[in-house]
Amino acid sequence: MKPFKLYENIFWAGALHPDLKVFDIIMKTKNGTTYNSYLILDDKVAVIDTVKGKFSQSYLEHISNLVDPKQIDYIIMQHNEPDHSGSLKTLLKEASNAQIVCSRSAVKYVKNIINQETSIKPVSNGDVLDLGKYKPEFYTAPYCHWPDTMMTYFPEIRLLFSSDLLASHFCDSRMVDQEIDREFWPDFREYFQHIMRPYKKNVRNVLAKIDQINVEAIAPSHGPVLRENVAKYIDAYREWSQVRPANSPPQAVIYFVTAHGNTEHMAGYIADGLKAKGIEVQVFDATELDVNDHLDRIENADAVLFGSPTMNNDAAKPVWDVMNSLVTLDVKGKIGASFGSYAWSGEAVKQLDERLRALKFNVPLEGIKAVLVPSEEEKQACLLFGDRIAEILLNVSS
Ligand code: FEO
């Protein structure tokens, strides 16, 4: 798709990728995506972000149709994940007079991506770049979702280039929300859930910065440019990045699978141990759930417990499926624990504990096991297991 004028002297010059099925290995993109690059033809010429490497040649042609690349003064790299930096080296070959502008934490990424000497201008939060008519301001947005992320604000037209924030994996060649007659809200929400969710605290910090400026339009790095009711999108980020209200009682959630009811019984006993100490507990059979419906619940929980019998020397797949979904959540420091009934080998519990530690859970207790049907002694051990986790939660929250 050819570039088009977005504002006076500002052009969209990105790439469409309508048939992209999966982004970053884990996120399904049923409506494809776009890699948005912007060209500013002011007294100084600037490019904001490039596009994925497979589109380098057409991207360069599009830029060249608008300006001789040798006239480009600045390439503003807001974020250097390869979907935005993949064409940087190709552009630099032609834009031989350009200086790269990026956040201080981005310098090492730029160097490692282009692997050549180049002029780099690191900027800090609040720095201004004088292009002539436009004097964009930079606002750092660390870990939204990379350490290097920053945004670029054009106060003259109240336009915020928001990098990966407020973006959507959604491809429509009309590119501007006012022109698009297809619903992309689900894609906007899905994008937050997969990309920004693990960084809610950082998102809240960025929203505090956005609140200090007057934003009337948002030009993200993926998906439609937002011009209509931008507050709706900003407020959605505000809502989705909320933390649980203070002073709410500690919460635990238990996921189990069970072949013959024994691990389910263990889940019930452990839940009773937790409840006896005032912990709010929810218990779910992992074979009967869509994990996407549980992400908020897991994120709000102070403790997450997993139970599985040992089947073929392994924990059962539905429990692994829940665990595998946790990579998009901020679970660091939550209490994690495991349990399970077994008949002869019982490796599942140890494997679950190891995975919990790898996910950065705090695993204070070795997982608990029972042989086939939990005996009275094993039932009491489960109750005590729940009780000990409850004590840890109560000590943390006091
Ligand atoms: Fe769209 Fe984090 O790159």
Coordinates of N, CA, C and O and ligand atoms in Angstrom, one line a residue, residues 23 79 81 83-84 145 164 222, ligand 1:
F23 N 1.6 -13.7 15.8 CA 2.6 -12.6 16.1 C 3.4 -13.1 17.3 O 2.8 -13.5 18.3
H79 N 11.1 2.0 19.4 CA 11.1 0.7 20.0 C 11.8 -0.2 19.0 O 11.5 -0.1 17.8
E81 N 12.1 -3.7 18.6 CA 11.8 -5.1 18.3 C 11.8 -5.2 16.8 O 11.4 -4.2 16.1
D83 N 10.0 -6.2 14.4 CA 8.9 -5.8 13.6 C 8.9 -4.3 13.2 O 8.2 -3.9 12.3
H84 N 9.7 -3.5 14.0 CA 9.8 -2.1 13.7 C 11.2 -1.7 13.3 O 11.4 -0.7 12.7
H145 N 6.4 -2.5 25.7 CA 6.6 -3.7 26.5 C 8.1 -4.1 26.5 O 8.4 -5.1 27.1
D164 N 4.1 0.7 20.7 CA 3.3 -0.5 20.8 C 2.1 -0.2 21.7 O 1.1 -1.1 21.7
H222 N 1.1 -0.4 15.4 CA 0.3 -1.4 14.7 C -1.2 -1.0 14.7 O -1.7 -0.5 15.7
Ligands
FEO1 FE1 5.4 -4.2 17.7 FE2 7.1 -4.8 20.4 O1 6.9 -4.7 18.6

